[in-house]
Short mmCIF file of C-alpha atoms and ligand atoms in Angstrom, two decimals:
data_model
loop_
_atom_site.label_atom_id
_atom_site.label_comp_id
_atom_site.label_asym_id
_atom_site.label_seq_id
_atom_site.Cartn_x
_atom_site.Cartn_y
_atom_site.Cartn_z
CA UNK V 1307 79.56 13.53 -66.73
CA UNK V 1308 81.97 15.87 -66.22
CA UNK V 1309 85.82 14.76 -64.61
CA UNK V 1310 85.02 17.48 -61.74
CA UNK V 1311 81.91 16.02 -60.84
CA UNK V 1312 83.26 12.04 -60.29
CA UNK V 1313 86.26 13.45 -58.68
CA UNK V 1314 84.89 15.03 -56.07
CA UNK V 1315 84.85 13.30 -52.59
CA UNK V 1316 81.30 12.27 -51.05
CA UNK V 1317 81.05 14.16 -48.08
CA UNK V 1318 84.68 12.71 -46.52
CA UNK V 1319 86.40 15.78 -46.76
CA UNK V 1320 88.98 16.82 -43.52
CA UNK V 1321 86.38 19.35 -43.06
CA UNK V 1322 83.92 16.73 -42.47
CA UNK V 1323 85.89 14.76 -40.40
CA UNK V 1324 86.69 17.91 -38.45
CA UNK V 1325 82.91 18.57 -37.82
CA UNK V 1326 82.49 15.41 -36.63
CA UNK V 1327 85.14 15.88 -34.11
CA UNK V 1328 86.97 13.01 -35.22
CA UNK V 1329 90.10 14.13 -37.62
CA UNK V 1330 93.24 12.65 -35.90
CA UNK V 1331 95.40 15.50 -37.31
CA UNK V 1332 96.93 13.62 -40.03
CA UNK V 1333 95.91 15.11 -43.56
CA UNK V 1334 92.87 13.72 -44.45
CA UNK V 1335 92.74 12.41 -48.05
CA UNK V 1336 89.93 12.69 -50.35
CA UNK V 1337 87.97 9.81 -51.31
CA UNK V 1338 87.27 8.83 -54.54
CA UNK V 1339 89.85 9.17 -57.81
CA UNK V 1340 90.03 11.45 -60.92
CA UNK V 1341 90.08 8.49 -63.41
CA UNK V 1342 87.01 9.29 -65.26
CA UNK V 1343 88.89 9.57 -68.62
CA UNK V 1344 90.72 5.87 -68.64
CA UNK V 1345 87.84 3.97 -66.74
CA UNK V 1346 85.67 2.22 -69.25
CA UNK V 1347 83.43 1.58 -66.03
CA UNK V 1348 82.51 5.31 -66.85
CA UNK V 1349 83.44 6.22 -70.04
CA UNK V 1350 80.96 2.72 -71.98
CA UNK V 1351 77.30 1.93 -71.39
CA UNK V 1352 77.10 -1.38 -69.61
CA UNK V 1353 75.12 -4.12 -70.10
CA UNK V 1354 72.33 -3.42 -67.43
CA UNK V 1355 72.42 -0.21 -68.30
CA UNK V 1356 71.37 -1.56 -72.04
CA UNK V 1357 69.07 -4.78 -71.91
CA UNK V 1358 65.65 -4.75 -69.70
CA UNK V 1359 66.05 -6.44 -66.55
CA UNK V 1360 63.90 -9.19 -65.00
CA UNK V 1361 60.63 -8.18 -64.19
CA UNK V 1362 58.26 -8.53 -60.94
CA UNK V 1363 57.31 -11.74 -59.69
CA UNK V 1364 60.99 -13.33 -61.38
CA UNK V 1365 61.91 -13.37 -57.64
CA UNK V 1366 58.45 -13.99 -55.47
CA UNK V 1367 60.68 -14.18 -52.23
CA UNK V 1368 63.73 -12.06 -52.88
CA UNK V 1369 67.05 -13.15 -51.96
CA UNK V 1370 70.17 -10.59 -51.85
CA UNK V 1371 72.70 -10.25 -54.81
CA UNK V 1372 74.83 -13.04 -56.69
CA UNK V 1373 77.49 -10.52 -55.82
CA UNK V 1374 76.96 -11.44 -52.15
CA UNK V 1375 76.79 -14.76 -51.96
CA UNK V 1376 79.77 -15.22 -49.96
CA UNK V 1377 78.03 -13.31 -47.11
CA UNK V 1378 76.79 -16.60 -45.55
CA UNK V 1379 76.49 -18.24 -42.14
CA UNK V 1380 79.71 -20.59 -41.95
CA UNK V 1381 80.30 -23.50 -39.29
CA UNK V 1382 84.37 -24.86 -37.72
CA UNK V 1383 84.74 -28.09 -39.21
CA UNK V 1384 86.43 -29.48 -36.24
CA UNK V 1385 84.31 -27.52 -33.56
CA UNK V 1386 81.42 -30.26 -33.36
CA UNK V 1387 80.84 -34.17 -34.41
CA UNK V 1388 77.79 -33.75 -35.70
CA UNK V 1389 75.63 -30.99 -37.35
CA UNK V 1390 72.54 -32.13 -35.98
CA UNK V 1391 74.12 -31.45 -32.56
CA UNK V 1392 76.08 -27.84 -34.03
CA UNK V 1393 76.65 -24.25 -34.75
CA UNK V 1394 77.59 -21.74 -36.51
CA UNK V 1395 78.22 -18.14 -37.23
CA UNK V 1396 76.70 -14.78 -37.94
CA UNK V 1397 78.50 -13.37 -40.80
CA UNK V 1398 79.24 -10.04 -38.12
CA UNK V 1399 81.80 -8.20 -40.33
CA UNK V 1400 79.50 -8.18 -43.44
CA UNK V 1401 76.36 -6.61 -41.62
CA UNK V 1402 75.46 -2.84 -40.74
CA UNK V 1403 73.17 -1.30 -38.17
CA UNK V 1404 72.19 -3.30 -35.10
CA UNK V 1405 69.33 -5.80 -37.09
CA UNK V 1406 70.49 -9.16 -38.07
CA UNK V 1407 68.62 -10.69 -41.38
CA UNK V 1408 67.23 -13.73 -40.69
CA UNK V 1409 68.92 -15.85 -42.83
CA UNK V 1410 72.16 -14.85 -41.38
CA UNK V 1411 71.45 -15.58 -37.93
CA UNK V 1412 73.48 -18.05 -36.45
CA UNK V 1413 72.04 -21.62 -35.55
CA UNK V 1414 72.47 -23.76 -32.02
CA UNK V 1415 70.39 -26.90 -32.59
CA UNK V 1416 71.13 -29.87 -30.02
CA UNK V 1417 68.49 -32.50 -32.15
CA UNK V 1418 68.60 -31.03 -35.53
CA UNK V 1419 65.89 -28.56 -37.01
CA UNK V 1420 62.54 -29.37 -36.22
CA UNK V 1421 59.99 -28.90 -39.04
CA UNK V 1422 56.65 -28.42 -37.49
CA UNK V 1423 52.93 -27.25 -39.35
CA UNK V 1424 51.83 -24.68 -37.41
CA UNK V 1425 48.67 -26.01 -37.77
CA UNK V 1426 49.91 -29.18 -35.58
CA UNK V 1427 51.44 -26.90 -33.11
CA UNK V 1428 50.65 -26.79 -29.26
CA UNK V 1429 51.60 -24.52 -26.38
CA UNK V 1430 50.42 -26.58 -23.33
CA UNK V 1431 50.92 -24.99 -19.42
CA UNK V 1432 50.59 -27.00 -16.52
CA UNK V 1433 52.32 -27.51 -13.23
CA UNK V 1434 51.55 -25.28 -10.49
CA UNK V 1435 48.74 -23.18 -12.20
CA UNK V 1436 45.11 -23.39 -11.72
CA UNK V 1437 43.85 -24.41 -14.92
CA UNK V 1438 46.61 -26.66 -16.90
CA UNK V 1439 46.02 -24.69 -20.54
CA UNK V 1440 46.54 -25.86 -23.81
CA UNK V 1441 47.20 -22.76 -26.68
CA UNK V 1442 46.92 -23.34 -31.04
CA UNK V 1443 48.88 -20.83 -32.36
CA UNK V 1444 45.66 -19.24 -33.42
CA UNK V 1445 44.74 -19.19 -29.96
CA UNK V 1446 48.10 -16.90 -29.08
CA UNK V 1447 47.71 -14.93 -31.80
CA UNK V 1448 44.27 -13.78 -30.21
CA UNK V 1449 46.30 -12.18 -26.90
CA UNK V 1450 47.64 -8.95 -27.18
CA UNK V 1451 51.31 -8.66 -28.58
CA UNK V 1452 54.13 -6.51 -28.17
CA UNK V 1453 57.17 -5.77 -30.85
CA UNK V 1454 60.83 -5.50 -29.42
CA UNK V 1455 64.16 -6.09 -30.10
CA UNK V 1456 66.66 -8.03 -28.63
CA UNK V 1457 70.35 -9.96 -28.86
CA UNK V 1458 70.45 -13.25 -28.24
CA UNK V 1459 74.20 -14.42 -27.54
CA UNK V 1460 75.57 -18.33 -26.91
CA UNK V 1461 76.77 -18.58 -23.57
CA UNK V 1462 79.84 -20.64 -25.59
CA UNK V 1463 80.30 -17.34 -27.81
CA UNK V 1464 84.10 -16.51 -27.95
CA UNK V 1465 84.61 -19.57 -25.77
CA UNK V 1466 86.72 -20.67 -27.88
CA UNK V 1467 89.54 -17.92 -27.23
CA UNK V 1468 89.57 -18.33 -23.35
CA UNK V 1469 93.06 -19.58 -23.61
CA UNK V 1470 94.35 -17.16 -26.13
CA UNK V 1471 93.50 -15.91 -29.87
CA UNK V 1472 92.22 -19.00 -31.85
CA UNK V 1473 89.72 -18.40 -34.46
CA UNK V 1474 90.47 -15.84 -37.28
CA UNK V 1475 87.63 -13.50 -37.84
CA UNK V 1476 85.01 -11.93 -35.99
CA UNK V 1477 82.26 -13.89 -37.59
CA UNK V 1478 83.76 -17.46 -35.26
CA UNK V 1479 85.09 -15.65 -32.73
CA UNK V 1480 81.51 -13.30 -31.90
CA UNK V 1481 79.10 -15.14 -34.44
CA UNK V 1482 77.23 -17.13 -32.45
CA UNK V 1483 75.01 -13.76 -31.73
CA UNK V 1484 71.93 -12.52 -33.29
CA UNK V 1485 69.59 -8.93 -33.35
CA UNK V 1486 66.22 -9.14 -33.96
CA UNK V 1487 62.82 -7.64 -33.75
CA UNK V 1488 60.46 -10.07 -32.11
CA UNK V 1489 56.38 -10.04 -31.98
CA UNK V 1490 55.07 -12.07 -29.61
CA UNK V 1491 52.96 -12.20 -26.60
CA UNK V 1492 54.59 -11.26 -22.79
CA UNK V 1493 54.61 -14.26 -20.95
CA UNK V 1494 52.96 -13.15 -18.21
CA UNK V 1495 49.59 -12.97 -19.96
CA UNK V 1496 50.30 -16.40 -20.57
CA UNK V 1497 51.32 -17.17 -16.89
CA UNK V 1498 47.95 -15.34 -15.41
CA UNK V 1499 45.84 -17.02 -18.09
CA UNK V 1500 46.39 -20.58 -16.62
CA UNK V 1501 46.91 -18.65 -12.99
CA UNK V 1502 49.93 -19.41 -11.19
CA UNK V 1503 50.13 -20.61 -7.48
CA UNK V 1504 51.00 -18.59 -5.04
CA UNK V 1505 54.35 -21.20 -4.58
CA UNK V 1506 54.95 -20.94 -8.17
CA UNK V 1507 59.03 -19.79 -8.29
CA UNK V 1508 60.35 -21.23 -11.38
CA UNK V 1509 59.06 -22.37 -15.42
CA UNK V 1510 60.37 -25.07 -17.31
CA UNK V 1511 60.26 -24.34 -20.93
CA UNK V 1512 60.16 -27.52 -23.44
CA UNK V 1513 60.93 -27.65 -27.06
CA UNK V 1514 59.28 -29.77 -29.51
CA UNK V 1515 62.89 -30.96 -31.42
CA UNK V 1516 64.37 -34.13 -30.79
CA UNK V 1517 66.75 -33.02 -27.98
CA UNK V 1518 63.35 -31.74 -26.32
CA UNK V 1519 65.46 -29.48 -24.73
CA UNK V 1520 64.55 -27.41 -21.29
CA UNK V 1521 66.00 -25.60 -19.31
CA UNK V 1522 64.45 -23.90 -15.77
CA UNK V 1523 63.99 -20.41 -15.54
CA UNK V 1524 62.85 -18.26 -12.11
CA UNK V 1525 59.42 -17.13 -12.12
CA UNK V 1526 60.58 -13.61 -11.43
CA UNK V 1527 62.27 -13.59 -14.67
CA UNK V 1528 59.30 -14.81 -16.74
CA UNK V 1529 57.09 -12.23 -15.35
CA UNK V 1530 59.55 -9.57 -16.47
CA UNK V 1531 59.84 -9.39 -19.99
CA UNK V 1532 60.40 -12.83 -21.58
CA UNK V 1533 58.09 -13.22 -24.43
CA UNK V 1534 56.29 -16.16 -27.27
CA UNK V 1535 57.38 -15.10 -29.84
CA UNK V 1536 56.28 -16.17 -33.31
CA UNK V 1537 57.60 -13.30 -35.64
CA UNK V 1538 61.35 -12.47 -35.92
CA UNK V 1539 61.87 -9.12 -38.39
CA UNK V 1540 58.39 -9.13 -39.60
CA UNK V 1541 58.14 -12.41 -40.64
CA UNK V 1542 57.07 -15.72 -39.50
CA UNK V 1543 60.25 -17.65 -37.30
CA UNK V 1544 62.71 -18.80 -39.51
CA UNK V 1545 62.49 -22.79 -38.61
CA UNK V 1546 66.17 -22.57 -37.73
CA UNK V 1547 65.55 -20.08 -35.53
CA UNK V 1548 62.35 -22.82 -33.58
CA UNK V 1549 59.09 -22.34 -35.98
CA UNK V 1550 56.49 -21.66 -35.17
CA UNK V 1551 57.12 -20.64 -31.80
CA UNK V 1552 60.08 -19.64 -29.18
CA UNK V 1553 60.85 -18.03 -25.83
CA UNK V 1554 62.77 -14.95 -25.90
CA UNK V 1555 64.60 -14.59 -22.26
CA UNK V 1556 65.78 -10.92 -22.63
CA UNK V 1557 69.68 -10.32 -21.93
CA UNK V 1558 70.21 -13.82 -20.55
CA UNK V 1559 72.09 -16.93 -22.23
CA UNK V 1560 71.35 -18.35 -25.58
CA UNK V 1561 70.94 -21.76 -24.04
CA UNK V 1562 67.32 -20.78 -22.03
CA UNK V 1563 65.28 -19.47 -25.05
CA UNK V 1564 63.87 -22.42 -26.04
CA UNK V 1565 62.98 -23.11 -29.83
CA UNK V 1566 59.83 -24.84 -30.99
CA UNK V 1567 58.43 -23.87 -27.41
CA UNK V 1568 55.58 -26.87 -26.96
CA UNK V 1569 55.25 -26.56 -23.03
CA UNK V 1570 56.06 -24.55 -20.07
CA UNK V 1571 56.06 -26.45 -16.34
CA UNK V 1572 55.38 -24.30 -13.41
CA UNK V 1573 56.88 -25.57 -10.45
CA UNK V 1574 58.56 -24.21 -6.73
CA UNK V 1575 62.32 -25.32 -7.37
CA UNK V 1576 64.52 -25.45 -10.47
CA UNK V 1577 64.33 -28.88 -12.26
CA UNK V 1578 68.19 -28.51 -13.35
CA UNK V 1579 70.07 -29.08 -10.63
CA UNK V 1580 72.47 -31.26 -12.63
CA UNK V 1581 72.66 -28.71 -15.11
CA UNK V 1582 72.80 -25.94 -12.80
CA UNK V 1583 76.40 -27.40 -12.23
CA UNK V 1584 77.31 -27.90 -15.34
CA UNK V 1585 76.02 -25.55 -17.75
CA UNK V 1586 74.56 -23.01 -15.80
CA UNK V 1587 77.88 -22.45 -13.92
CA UNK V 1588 81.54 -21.35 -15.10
CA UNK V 1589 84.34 -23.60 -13.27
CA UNK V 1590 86.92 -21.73 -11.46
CA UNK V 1591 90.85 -22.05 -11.04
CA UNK V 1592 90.06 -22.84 -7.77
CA UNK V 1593 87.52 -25.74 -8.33
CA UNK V 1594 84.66 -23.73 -7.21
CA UNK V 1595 82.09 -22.59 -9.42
CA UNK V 1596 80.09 -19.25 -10.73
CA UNK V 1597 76.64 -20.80 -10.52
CA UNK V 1598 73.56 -19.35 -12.00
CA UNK V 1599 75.33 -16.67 -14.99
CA UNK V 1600 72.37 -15.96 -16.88
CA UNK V 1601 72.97 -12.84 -17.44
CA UNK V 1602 75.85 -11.72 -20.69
CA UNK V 1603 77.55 -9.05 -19.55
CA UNK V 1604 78.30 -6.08 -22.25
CA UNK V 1605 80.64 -7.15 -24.41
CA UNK V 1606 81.57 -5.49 -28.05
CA UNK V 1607 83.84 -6.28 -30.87
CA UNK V 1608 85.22 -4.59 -34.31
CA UNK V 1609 83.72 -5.87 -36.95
CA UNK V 1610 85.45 -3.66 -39.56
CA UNK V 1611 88.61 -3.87 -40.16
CA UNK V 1612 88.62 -7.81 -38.95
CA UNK V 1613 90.26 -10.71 -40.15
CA UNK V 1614 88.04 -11.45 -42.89
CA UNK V 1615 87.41 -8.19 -44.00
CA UNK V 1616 90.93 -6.12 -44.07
CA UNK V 1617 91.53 -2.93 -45.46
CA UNK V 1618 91.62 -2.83 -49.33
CA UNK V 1619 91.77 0.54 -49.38
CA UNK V 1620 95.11 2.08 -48.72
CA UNK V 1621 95.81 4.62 -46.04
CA UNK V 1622 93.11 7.84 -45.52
CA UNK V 1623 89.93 7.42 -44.45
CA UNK V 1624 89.16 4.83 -42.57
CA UNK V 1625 85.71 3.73 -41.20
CA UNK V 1626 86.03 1.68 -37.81
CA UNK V 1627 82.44 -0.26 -37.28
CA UNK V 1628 81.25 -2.63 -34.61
CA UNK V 1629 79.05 -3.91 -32.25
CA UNK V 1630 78.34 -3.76 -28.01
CA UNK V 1631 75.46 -5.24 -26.46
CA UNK V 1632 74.62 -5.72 -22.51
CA UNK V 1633 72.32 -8.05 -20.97
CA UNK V 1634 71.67 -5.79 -18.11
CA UNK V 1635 70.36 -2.91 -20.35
CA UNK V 1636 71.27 -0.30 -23.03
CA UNK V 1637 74.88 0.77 -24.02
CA UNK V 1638 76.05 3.91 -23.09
CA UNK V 1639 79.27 4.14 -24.66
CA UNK V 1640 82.32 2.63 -26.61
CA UNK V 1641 85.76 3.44 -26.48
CA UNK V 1642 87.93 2.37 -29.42
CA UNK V 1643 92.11 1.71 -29.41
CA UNK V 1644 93.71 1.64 -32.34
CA UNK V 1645 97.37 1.47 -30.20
CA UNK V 1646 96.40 -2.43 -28.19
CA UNK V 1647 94.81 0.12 -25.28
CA UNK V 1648 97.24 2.57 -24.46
CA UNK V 1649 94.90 5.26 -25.13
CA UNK V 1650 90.99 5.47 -26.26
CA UNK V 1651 88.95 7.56 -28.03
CA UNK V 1652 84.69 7.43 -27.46
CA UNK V 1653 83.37 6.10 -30.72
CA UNK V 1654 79.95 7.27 -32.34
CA UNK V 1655 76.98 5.44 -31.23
CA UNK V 1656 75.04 5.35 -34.42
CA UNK V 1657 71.35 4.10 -34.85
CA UNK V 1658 68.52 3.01 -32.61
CA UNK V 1659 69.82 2.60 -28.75
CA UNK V 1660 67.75 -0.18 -27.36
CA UNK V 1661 68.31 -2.07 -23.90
CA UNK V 1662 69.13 -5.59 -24.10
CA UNK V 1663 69.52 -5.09 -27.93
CA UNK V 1664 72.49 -4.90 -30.26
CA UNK V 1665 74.57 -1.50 -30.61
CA UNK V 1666 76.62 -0.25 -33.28
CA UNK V 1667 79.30 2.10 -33.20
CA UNK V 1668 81.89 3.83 -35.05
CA UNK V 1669 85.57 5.67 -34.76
CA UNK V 1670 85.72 7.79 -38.46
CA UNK V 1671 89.63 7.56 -38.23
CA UNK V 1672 92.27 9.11 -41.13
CA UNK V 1673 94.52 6.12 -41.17
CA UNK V 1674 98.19 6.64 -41.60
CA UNK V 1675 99.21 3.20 -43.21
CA UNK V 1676 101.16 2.39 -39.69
CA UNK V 1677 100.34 -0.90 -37.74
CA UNK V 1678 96.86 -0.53 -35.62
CA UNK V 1679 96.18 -2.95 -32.38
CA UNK V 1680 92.74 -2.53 -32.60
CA UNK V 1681 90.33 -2.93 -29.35
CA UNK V 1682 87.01 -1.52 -28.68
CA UNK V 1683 85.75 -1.34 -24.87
CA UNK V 1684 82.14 -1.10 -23.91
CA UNK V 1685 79.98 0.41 -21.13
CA UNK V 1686 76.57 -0.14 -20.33
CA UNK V 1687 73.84 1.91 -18.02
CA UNK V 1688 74.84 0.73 -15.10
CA UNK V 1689 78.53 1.76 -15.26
CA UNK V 1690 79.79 -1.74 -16.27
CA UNK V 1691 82.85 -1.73 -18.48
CA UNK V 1692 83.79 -4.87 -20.47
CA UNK V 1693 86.94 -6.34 -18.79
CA UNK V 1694 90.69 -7.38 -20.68
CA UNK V 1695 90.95 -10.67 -21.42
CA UNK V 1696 93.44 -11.23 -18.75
CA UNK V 1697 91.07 -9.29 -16.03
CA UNK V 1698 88.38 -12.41 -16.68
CA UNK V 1699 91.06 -15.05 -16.34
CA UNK V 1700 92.74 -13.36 -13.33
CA UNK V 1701 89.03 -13.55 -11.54
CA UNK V 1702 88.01 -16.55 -13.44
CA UNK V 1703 91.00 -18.93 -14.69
CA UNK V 1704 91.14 -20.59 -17.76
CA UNK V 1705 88.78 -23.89 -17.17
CA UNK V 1706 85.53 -21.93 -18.64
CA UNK V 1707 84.90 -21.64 -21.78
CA UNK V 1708 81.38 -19.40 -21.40
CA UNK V 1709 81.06 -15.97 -20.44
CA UNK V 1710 84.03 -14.76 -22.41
CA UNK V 1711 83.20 -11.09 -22.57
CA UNK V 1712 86.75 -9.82 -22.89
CA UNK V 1713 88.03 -6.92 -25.20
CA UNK V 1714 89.18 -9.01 -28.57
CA UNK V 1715 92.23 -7.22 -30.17
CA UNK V 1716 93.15 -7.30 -33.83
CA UNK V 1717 96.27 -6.50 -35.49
CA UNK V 1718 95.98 -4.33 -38.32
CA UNK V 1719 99.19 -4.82 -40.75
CA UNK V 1720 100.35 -2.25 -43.16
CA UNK V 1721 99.38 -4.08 -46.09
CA UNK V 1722 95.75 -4.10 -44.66
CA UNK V 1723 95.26 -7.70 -43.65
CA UNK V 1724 94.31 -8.39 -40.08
CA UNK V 1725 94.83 -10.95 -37.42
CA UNK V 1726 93.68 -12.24 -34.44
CA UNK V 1727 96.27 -11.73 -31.75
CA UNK V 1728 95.89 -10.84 -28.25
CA UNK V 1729 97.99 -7.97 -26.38
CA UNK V 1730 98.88 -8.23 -22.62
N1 MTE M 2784 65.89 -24.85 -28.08
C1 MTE M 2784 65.70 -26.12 -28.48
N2 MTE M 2784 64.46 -26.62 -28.45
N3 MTE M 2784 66.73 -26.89 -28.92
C2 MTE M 2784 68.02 -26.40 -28.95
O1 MTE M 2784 68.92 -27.13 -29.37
N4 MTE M 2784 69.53 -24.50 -28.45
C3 MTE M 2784 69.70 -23.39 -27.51
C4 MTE M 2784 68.58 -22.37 -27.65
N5 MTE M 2784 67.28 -23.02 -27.71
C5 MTE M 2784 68.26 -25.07 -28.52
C6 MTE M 2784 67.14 -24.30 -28.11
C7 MTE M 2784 70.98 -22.69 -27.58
S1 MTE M 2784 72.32 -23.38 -26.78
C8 MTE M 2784 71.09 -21.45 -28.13
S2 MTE M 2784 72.55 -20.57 -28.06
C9 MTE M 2784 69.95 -20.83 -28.84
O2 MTE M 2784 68.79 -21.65 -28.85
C10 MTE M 2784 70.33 -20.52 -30.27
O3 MTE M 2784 69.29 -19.88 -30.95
P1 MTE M 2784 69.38 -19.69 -32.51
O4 MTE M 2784 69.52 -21.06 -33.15
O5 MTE M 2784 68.17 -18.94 -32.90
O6 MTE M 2784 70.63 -18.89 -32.78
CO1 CO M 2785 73.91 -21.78 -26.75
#
C-alpha cells in the first residue's frame, strides 16, 4: 500500500462538507494522517491477519467485541435502595441510528425480573366485556400481528436534573429510554375478541412480577395503537424487558407499559385515583398539580461529544450526533448550538423518520479547538419545540421531578473533555 493511498481523507474533504451545506468557513482539515512509513500498525502483518480465527458455531448466540465491553447498561449507586426495586441506563452516547440493541436497553423493574415459561404464560380479559377470555401465547400468536417501532421513555428520565446539572453523561441523564421494533398483536383485536361494553372507558393492565404492577389506561387509548407485544428487534422479549409478553402504550410514559402483561380489566372509571395524584401528576410551585401527563413531549439530547465520550480527536472535523423523539408523533426537525443558544443551525435528520419512534440527527461541524456550549432543540409535527430548562421551571417549578424535557447543555473544553453544566 502505497503512502498516497492511506493518506488520503475518506470522503471528509471541505469540499464535502461544502456539499453538504455544512462547512462553517473555517479550513476544513483532512482526516486521516500520512504515517504509513513509521506505523508498524501498517507497515507488519498482525496476528489475525496470520493465525485462522474461530470458526462457526464458537459463538452460537453472538455477543459484540471484547473491545466493547465497556459499552454496557450502568445503574447510580445512590439513586435507589434496592435493585430489585431499580434502574438503569441506556448506554446513549455509544449507539448509532435510532434502534436500541436489546441488551442495552435500560431496565425499570419495581419487584425484580420475573422469569416466566412461556409455556405457563396467560393473558386473561375480563371486566366489562362479554366473554371474560383467557389467551396461551400460542393462542396470540394465532391473531394477526403488526411490526412497529417505538421509544419508550421513564417518566423519571432526566428527573434527576430538575434542579440543575447533576449527573455527568448522557447515558444517566437521558438513559432511561429505549428504540425498538415491536411484533405484536393491536390491542383492539384483543379488546373486540372478548367484546367490550358499550360503558367500557378505561383497561387495567396487570403484570405477572412481584410488584404486580398496573396502572389504568383510557379505552380510547387502547383502541388506538397500543399493542401485545412478544418480539422486540426480531427476537423473543428480552425477560428484562417483561418475557414473554408486554403492552406497548405508544408515545406515553414508561410507567403504563406493563411487563409480563398477565391480565387486562375493563372497567368505566380509572382504578388509580391514588396514583393519578401521585404518579400520574407533576406537583406545581403553586401546590396544584398537572394531572394525567401521559404523553412525553419531544425532547432530544447530544449524544456525541458528551461527558463520557469527549473529543479525542483534536480540532477539524467534528461529527455532532444525537437523538429527538416526540410522543405526539414524528420529528420534524433539530436545531443544534454549539454557542449555549445564541444562534442555531438545523441539523441533518439521518435514517428512518418514524412517529412516536426515536430520531437521530447530526451537525457535520469543522471544529476550531475553541470552547462549545453545546444544545440541541427539537420540533415535532405539530409545531412543538422542546422548551429551556428554565421555560419548564418558570411554568412548572422545581417540586417535579418527571417530565423533564428541557434542552440539556454541555460544555465542550478545549482539551476535548465535556461537562454537564447548564446555561441561563
Ligand atoms: N411492568 C411491570 N410489570 N413491573 C414494573 O416494574 N416498570 C414500568 C414499566 N412496566 C414495570 C413495568 C416502568 S416505571 C417503566 S419506565 C418501564 O416498564 C420500563 O421498561 P423497560 O424495563 O423495558 O425499560
Ligand atoms: Co418508569
Amino acid at each position: 500500500m502505497s503512502d498516497k493511498t492511506v493518506s488520503q481523507s475518506p470522503n471528509l474533504s471541505r469540499r464535502a462538507l461544502l456539499k453538504a451545506g455544512l462547512a462553517t468557513g473555517v479550513a476544513a482539515g483532512a482526516v486521516g494522517a500520512a504515517r504509513a512509513d513509521g506505523d508498524p500498525l501498517i507497515t507488519e502483518i498482525q496476528d489475525w491477519n496470520r493465525y485462522l480465527g474461530e470458526g462457526v458455531q464458537s459463538r452460537p448466540y453472538g455477543t459484540p467485541s471484547e473491545f466493547e465491553a465497556h459499552v454496557v447498561r450502568r445503574d447510580v449507586e445512590w439513586l435507589t435502595a434496592s435493585t430489585e426495586s431499580s434502574v438503569n441506563f441506556t448506554p446513549l452516547h455509544e449507539l448509532d441510528g435510532i434502534i436500541t440493541p436489546n441488551g442495552l436497553c435500560f431496565e425499570r423493574h419495581h419487584g425484580g425480573i420475573a422469569e416466566i415459561n412461556p409455556a405457563d404464560h396467560r393473558l386473561m380479559i375480563n371486566g366489562l366485556v362479554d366473554t371474560p377470555l383467557v389467551f396461551t401465547m400460542e393462542d396470540l400468536k394465532r391473531f394477526p400481528r403488526e411490526n412497529r417501532v417505538y421509544f419508550l421513555e421513564c417518566a423519571a428520565n432526566s428527573g434527576m436534573e430538575w434542579r440543575g446539572s447533576q449527573l455527568n453523561g448522557c447515558q444517566y441523564t437521558h438513559g432511561m429510554i429505549h428504540s425498538v421494533m415491536y411484533t405484536g398483536v393491536p390491542l383492539k383485536l384483543i379488546l373486540e375478541e372478548a367484546g367490550i361494553k358499550t360503558n367500557a372507558k378505561w383497561i387495567m393492565p396487570e403484570g405477572a412480577d412481584a410488584s404486580a404492577m398496573t396502572r389504568s389506561i383510557p379505552m380510547e387509548k387502547a383502541l388506538d395503537d397500543c399493542l401485545v407485544a412478544f418480539k422486540m428487534n426480531g427476537e423473543a422479549l428480552r425477560p428484562e424487558q417483561g418475557y414473554p409478553l408486554r403492552l406497548v402504550v405508544p408515545g406515553w410514559e414508561g410507567n403504563m407499559w406493563i411487563k409480563w402483561l398477565r391480565r387486562i380489566e375493563v372497567g368505566d372509571e380509572p382504578w388509580h385515583q391514588r396514583e393519578e395524584t401521585s404518579k400520574y401528576t407533576d406537583l406545581l410551585e403553586s401546590g396544584k398539580a398537572r394531572r394525567f401527563t401521559w404523553v412525553m413531549d419531544a425532547k432530544s439530547v447530544v449524544t456525541n461529544p458528551s461527558p463520557q465520550a469527549p473529543v479525542t480527536h483534536g480540532k477539524g472535523p467534528l461529527v455532532i450526533s444525537g437523538v429527538a423523539w416526540s410522543g405526539n408523533g414524528r420529528i420534524t426537525r433539530v436545531d443544534v448550538s454549539i454557542d449555549g443558544g445564541r444562534n442555531w443551525k438545523t441539523a441533518r435528520l439521518d435514517g428512518p423518520s418514524l412517529p412516536k419512534a426515536m430520531h437521530r440527527f447530526y451537525l457535520d461541524i469543522d471544529w476550531d479547538g475553541s470552547d462549545l456550549l453545546l444544545q440541541s432543540r427539537a420540533m415535532d409535527e405539530n409545531g412543538y419545540f422542546q422548551p429551556t430548562k428554565n421555560e419548564l421551571r418558570a411554568a412548572r417549578g422545581e417540586n417535579s421531578i418527571y417530565h423533564n424535557n428541557g434542552i440539556q447543555t454541555w460544555h465542550v473544553k478545549a482539551d476535548g473533555t465535556v461537562e454537564n453544566v447548564e446555561v441561563s
